[in-house]
PDB file of C-alpha atoms and ligand atoms in Angstrom:
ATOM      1  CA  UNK A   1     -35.263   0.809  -3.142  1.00 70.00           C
ATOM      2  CA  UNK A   2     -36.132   3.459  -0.509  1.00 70.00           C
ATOM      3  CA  UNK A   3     -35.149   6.600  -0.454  1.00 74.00           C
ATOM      4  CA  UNK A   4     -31.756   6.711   2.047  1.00 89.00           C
ATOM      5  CA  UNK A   5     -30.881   8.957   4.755  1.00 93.00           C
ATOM      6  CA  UNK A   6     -27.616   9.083   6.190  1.00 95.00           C
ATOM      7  CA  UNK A   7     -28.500  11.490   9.603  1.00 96.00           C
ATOM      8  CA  UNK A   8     -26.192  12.668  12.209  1.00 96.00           C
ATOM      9  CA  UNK A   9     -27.903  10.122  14.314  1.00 96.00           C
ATOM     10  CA  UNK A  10     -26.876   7.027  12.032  1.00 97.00           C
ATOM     11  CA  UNK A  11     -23.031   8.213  11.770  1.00 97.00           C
ATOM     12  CA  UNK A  12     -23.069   8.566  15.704  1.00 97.00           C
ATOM     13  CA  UNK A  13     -24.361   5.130  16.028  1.00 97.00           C
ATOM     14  CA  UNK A  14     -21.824   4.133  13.407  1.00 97.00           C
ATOM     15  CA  UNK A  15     -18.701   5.193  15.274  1.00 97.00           C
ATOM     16  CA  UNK A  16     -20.519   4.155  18.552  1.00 97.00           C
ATOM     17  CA  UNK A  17     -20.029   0.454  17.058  1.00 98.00           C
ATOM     18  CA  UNK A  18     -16.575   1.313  15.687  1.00 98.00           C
ATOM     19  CA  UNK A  19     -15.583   1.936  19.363  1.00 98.00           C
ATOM     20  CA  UNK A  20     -17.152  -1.397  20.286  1.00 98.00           C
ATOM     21  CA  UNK A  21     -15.147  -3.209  17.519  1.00 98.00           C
ATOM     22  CA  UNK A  22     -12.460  -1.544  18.695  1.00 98.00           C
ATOM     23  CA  UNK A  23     -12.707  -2.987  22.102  1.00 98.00           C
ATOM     24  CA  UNK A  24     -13.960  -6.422  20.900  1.00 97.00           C
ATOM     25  CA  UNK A  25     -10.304  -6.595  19.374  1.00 97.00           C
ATOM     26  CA  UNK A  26     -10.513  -5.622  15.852  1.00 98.00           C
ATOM     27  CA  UNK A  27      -7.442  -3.507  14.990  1.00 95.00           C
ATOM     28  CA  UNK A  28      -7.240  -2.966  11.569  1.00 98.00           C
ATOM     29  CA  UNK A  29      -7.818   0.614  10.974  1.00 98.00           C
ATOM     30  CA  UNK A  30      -8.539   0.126   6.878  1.00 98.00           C
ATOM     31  CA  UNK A  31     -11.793  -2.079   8.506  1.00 98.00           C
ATOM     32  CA  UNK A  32     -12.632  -0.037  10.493  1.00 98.00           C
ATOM     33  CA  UNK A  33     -12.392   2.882   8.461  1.00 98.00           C
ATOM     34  CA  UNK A  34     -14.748   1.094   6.052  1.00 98.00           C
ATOM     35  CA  UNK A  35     -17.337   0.601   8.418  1.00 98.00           C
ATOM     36  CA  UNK A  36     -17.437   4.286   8.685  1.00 98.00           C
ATOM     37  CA  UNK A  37     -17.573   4.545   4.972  1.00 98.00           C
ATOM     38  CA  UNK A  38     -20.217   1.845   4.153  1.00 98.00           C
ATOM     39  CA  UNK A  39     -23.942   3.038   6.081  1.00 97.00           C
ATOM     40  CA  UNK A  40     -25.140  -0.887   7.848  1.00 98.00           C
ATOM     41  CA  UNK A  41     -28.412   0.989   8.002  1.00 97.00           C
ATOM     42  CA  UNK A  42     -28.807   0.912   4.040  1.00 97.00           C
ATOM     43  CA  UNK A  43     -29.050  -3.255   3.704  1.00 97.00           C
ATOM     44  CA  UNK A  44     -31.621  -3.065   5.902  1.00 95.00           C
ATOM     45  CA  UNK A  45     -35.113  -3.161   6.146  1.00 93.00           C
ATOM     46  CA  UNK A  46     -36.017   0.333   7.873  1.00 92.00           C
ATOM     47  CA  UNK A  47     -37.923  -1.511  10.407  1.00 92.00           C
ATOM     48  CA  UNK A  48     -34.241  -2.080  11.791  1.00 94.00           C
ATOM     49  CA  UNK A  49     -33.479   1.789  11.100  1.00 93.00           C
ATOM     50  CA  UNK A  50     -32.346   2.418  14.628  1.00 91.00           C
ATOM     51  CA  UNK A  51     -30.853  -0.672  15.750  1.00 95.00           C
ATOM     52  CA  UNK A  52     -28.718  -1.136  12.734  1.00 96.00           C
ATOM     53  CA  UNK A  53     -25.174  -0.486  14.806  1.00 97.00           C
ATOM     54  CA  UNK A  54     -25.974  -2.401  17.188  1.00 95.00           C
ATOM     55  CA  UNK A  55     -24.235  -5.999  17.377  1.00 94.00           C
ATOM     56  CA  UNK A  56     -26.718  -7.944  15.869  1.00 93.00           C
ATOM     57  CA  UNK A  57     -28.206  -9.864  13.026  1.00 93.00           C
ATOM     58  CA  UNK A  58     -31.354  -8.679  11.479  1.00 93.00           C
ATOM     59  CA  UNK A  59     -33.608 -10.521   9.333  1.00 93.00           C
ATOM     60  CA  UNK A  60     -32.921  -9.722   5.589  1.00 95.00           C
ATOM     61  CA  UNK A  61     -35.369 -11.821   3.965  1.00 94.00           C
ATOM     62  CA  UNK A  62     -35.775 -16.089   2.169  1.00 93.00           C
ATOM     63  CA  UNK A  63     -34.912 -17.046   5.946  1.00 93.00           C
ATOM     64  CA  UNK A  64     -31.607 -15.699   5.873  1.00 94.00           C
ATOM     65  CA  UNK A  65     -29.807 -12.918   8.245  1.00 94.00           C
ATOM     66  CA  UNK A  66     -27.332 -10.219   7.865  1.00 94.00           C
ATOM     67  CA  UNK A  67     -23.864 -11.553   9.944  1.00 95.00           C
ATOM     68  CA  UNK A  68     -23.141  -9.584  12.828  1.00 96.00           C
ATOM     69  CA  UNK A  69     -21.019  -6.587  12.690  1.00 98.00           C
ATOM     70  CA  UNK A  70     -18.542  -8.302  14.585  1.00 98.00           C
ATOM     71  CA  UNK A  71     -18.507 -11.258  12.806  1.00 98.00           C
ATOM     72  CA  UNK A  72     -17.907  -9.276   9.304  1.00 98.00           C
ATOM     73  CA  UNK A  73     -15.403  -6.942  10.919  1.00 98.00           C
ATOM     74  CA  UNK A  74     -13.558 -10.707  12.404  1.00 98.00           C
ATOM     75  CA  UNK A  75     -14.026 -12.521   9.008  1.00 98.00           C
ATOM     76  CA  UNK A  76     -12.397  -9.948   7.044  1.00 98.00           C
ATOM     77  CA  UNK A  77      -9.505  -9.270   9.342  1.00 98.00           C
ATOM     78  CA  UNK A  78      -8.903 -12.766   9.336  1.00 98.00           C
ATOM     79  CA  UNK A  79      -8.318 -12.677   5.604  1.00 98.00           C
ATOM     80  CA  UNK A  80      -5.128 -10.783   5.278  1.00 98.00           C
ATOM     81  CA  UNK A  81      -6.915  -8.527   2.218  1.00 98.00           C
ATOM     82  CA  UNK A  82      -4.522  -6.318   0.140  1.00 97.00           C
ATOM     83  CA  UNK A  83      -5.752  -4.100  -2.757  1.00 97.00           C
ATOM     84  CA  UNK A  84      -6.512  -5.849  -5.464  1.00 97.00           C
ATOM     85  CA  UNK A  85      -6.828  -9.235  -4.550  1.00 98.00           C
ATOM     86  CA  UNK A  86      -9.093 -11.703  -6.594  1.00 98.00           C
ATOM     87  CA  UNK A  87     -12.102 -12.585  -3.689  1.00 98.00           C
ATOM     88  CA  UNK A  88     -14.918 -15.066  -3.705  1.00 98.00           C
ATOM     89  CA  UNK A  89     -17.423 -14.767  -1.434  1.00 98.00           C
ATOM     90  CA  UNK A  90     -19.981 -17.479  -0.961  1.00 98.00           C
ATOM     91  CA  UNK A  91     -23.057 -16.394   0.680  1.00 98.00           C
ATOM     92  CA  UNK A  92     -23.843 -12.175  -0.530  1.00 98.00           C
ATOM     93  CA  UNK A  93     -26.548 -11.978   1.269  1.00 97.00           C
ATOM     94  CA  UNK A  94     -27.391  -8.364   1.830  1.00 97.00           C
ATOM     95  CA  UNK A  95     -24.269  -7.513   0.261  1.00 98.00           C
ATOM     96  CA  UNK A  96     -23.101  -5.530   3.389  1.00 98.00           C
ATOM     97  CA  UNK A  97     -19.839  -8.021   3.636  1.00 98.00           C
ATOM     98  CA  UNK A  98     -19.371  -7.562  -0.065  1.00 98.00           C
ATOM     99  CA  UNK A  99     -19.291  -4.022   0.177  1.00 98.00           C
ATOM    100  CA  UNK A 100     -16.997  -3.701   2.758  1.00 98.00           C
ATOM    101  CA  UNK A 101     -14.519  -6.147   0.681  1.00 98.00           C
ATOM    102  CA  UNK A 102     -15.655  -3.776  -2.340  1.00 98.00           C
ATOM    103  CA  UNK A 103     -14.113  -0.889  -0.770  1.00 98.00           C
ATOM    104  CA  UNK A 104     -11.016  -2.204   0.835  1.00 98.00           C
ATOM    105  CA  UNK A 105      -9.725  -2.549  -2.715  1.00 98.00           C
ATOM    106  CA  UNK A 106     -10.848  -5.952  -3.472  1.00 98.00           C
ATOM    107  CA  UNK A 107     -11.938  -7.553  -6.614  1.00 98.00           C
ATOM    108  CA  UNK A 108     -15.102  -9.482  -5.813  1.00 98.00           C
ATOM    109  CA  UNK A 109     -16.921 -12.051  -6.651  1.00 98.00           C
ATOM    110  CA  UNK A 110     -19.838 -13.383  -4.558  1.00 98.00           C
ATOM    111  CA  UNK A 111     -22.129 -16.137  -5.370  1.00 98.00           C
ATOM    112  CA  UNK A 112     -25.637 -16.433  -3.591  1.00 97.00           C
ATOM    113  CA  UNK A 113     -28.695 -18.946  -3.139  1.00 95.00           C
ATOM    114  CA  UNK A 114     -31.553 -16.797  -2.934  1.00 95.00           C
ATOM    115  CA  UNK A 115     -32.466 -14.953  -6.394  1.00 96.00           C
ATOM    116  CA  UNK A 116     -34.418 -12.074  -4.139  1.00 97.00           C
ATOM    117  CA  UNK A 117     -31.615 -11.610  -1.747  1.00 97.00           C
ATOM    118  CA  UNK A 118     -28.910 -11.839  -4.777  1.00 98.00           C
ATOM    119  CA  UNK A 119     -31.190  -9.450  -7.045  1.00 97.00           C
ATOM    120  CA  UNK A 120     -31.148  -7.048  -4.010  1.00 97.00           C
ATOM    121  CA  UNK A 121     -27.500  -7.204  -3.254  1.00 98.00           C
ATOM    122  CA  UNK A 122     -26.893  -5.943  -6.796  1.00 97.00           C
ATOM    123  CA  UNK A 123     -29.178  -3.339  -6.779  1.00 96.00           C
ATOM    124  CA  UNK A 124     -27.517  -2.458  -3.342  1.00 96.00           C
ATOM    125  CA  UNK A 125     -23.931  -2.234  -5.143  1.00 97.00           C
ATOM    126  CA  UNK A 126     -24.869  -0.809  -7.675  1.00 97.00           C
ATOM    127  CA  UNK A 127     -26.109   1.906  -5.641  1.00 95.00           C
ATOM    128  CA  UNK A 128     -22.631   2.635  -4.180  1.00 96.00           C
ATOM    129  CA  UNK A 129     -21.062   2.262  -7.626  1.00 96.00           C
ATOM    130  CA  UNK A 130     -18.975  -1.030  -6.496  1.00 97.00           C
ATOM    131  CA  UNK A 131     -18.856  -3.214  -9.543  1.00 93.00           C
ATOM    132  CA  UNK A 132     -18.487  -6.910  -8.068  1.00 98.00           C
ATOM    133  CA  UNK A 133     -19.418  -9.801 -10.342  1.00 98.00           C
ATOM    134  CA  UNK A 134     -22.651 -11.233  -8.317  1.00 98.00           C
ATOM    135  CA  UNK A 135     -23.666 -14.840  -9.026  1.00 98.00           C
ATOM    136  CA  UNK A 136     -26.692 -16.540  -8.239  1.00 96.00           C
ATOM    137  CA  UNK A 137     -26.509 -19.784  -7.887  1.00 95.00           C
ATOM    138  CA  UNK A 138     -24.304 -22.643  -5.207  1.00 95.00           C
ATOM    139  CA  UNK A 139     -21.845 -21.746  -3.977  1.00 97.00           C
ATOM    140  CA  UNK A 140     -20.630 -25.383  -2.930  1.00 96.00           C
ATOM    141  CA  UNK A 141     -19.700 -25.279  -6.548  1.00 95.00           C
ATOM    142  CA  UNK A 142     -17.284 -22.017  -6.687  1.00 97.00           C
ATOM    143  CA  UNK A 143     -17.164 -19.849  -9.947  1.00 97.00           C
ATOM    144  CA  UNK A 144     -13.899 -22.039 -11.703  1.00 97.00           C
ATOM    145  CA  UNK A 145     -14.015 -19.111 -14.394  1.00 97.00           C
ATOM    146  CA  UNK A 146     -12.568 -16.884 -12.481  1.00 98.00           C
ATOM    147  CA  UNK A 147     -10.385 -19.634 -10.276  1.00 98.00           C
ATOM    148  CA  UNK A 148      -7.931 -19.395  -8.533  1.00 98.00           C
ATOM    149  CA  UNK A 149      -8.495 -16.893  -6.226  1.00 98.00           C
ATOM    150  CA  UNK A 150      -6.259 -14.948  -3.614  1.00 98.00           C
ATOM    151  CA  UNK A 151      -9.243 -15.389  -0.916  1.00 98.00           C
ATOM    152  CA  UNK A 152     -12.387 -17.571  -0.412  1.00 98.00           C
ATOM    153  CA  UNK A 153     -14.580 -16.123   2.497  1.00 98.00           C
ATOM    154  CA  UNK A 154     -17.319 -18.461   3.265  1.00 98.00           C
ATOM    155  CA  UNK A 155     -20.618 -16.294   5.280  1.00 98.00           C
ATOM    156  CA  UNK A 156     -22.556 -19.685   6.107  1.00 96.00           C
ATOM    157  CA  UNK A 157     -21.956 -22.277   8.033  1.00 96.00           C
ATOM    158  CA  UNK A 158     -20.371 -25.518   5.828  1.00 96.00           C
ATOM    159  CA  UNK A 159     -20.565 -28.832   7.305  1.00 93.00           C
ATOM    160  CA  UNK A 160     -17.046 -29.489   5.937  1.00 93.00           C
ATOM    161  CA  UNK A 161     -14.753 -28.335   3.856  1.00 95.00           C
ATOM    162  CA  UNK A 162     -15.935 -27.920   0.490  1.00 96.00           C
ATOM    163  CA  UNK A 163     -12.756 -29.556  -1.710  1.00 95.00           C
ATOM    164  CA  UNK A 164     -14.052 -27.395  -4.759  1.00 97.00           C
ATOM    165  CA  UNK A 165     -13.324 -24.470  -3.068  1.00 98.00           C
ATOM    166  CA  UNK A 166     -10.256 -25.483  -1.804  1.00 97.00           C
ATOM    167  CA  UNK A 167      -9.321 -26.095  -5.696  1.00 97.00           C
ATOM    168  CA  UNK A 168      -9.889 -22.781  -6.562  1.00 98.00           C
ATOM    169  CA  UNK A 169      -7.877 -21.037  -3.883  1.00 98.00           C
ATOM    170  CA  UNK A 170      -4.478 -20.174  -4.954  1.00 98.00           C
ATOM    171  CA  UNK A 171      -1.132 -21.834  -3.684  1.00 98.00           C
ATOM    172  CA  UNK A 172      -0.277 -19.774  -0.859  1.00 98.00           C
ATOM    173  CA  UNK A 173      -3.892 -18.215  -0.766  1.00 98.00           C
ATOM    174  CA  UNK A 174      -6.272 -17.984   2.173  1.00 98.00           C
ATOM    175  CA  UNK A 175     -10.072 -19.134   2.991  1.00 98.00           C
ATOM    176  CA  UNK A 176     -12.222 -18.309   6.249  1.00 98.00           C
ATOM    177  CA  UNK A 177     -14.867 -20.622   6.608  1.00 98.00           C
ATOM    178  CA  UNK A 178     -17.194 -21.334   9.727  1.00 98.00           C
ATOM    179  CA  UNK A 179     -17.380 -25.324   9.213  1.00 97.00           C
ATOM    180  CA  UNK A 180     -19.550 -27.153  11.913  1.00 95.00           C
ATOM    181  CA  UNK A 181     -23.134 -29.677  11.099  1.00 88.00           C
ATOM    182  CA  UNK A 182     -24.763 -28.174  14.393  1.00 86.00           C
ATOM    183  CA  UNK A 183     -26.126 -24.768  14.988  1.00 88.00           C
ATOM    184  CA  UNK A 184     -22.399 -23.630  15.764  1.00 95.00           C
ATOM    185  CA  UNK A 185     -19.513 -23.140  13.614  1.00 97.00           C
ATOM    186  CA  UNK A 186     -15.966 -23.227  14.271  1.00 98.00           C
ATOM    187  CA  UNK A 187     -14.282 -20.447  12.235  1.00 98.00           C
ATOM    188  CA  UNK A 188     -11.407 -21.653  10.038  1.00 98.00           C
ATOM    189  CA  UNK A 189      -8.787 -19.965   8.453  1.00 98.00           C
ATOM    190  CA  UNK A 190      -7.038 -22.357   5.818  1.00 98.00           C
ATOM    191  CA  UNK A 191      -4.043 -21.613   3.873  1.00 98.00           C
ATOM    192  CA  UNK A 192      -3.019 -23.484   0.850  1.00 97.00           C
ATOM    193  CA  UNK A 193      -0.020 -24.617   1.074  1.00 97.00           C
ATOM    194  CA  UNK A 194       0.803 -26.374  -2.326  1.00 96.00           C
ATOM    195  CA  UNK A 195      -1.873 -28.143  -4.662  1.00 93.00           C
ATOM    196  CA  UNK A 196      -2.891 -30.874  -2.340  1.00 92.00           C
ATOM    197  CA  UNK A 197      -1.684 -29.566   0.846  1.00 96.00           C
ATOM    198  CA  UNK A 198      -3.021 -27.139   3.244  1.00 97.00           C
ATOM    199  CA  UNK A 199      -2.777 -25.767   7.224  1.00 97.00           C
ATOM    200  CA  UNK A 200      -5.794 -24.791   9.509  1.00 98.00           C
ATOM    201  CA  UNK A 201      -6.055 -22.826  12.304  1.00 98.00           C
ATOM    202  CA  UNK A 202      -9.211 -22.122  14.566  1.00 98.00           C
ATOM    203  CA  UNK A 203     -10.440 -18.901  15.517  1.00 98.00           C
ATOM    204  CA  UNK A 204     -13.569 -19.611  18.138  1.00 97.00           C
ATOM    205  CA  UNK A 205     -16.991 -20.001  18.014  1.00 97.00           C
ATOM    206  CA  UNK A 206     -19.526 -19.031  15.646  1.00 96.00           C
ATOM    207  CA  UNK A 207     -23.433 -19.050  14.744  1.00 94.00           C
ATOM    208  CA  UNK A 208     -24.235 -18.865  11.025  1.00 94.00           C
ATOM    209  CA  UNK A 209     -27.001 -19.527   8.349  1.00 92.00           C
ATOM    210  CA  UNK A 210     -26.333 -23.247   7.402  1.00 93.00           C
ATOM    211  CA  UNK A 211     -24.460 -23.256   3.614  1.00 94.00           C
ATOM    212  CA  UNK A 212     -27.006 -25.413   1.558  1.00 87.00           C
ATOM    213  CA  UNK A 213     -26.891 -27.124  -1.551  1.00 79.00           C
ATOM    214  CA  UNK A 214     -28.758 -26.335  -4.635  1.00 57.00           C
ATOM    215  CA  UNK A 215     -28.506 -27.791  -8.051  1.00 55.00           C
ATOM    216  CA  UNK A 216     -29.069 -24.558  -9.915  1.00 55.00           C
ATOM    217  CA  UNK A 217     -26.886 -23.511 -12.817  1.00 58.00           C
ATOM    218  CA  UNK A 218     -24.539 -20.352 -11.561  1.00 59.00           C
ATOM    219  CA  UNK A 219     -25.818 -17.145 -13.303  1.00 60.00           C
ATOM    220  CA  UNK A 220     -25.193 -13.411 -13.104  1.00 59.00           C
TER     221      UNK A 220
HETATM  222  N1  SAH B   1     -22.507 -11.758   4.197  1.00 65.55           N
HETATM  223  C1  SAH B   1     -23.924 -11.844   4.286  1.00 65.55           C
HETATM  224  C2  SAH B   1     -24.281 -13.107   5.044  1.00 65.55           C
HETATM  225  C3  SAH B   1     -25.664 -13.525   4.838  1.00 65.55           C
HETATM  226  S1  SAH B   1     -26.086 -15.034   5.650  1.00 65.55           S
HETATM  227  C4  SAH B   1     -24.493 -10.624   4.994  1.00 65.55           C
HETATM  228  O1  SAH B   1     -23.870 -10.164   5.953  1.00 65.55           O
HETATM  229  O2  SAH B   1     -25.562 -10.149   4.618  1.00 65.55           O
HETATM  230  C5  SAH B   1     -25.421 -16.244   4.558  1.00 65.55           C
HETATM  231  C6  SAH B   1     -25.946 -16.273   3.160  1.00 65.55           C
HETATM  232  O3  SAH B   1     -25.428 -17.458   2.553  1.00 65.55           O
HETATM  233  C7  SAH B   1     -27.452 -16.346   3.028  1.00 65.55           C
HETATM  234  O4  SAH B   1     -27.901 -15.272   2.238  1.00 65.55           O
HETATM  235  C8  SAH B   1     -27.699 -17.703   2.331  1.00 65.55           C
HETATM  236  O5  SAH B   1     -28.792 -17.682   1.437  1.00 65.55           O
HETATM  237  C9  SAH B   1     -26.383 -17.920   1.614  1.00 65.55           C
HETATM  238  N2  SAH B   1     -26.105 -19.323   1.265  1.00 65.55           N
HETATM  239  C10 SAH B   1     -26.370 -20.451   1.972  1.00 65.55           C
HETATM  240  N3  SAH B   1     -25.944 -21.551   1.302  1.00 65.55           N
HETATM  241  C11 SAH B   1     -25.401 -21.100   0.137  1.00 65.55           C
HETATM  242  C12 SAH B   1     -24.816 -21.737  -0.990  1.00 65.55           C
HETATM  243  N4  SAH B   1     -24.675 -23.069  -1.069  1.00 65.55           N
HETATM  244  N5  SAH B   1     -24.388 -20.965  -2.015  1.00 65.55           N
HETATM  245  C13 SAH B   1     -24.498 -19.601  -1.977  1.00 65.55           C
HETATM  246  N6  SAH B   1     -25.053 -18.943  -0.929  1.00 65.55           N
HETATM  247  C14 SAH B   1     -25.506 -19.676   0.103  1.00 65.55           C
END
């Protein structure tokens, strides 16, 4: 891992964004608050060192990208989190997301494709002394171990709605998922209303990593 620096310089940036979020509509100070807590420039490659708070995705490595901060900031508001809550994450990537659900109180766990990017992730939250349970393997598939779960956020784009995961969300429990076969996603937010039942709403337009399936067992 190399060696990090947290300068005056990164935590201006940092509030810089935090005042673009801000604008961009997110509202939830406990978000926003955790974007001050959790350095972006850390799950990055230090090539990106001073454009980390900007808006953007950076390349993180296996083909994949960090989401924007926007998009993380969006996501997680759109999940309703309270301490506590039982959270699967499909798609860790650089683990920036999970760490931000990490220190809003949740208890995660976050299943990914890529055995680099998922060996990273855990050295990466391990770092900050978070202690999610990080899966490698498909996410298509859920972790049923652990089922049901208060929240399902989905980071890549699904083509539809994966029923599996919609089995392990709890009655009354909410997933945000970009679904879409194209390069854009629509973001969903579905609620489960009882076991076979649920309601959708949309949430705009989104550009994600496509969700892809893998038949690999689902390790830690
Ligand atoms: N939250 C992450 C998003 C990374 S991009 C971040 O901000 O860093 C989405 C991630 O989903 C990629 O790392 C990709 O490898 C992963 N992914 C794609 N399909 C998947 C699947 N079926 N199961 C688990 N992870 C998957």
């Amino acid at each position: 891992m190399q060696p990090f620096r947290d300068t005056f310089k990164h935590k201006g940036r940092r509030k810089q964004l935090i005042g673009e979020l801000t604008e961009m509509g997110i509202q939830d100070q406990r978000i926003l608050k955790a974007f001050d807590a959790i350095p972006r420039h850390y799950f990055l490659d230090l090539a990106f060192d001073e454009q980390a708070y900007t808006n953007m995705a950076f390349q993180i490595g296996s083909g994949q990208t960090i989401s924007h901060p926007y998009t993380v900031a969006f996501q997680t508001e759109l999940l309703e989190l309270e301490k506590g809550m039982k959270v699967l994450e499909i798609g860790t990537g650089s683990g920036f997301q999970t760490a931000i659900l990490c220190q809003l109180g949740a208890k995660v766990y976050s299943i990914e494709r890529h055995q680099p990017l998922h060996l990273k992730a855990k050295q990466m939250l391990d770092f900050f002394k978070f202690n999610p349970s990080l899966f490698f393997g498909d996410g298509y598939k859920g972790n049923r171990v652990y089922a049901p779960y208060d929240r399902i956020l989905v980071t890549c784009g699904a083509p539809d709605l994966p029923q599996t995961l919609l089995d392990q969300l709890k009655i009354g429990g909410i997933m945000i998922i970009p679904v879409g076969e194209g390069a854009e996603q629509k973001m969903l937010r579905i609620q489960k209303t009882d076991a076979s039942n649920y309601s959708t709403q949309e949430f705009g337009t989104f550009k994600f990593v496509p969700m892809l399936e893998r038949t690999v067992k689902n390790t830690k």
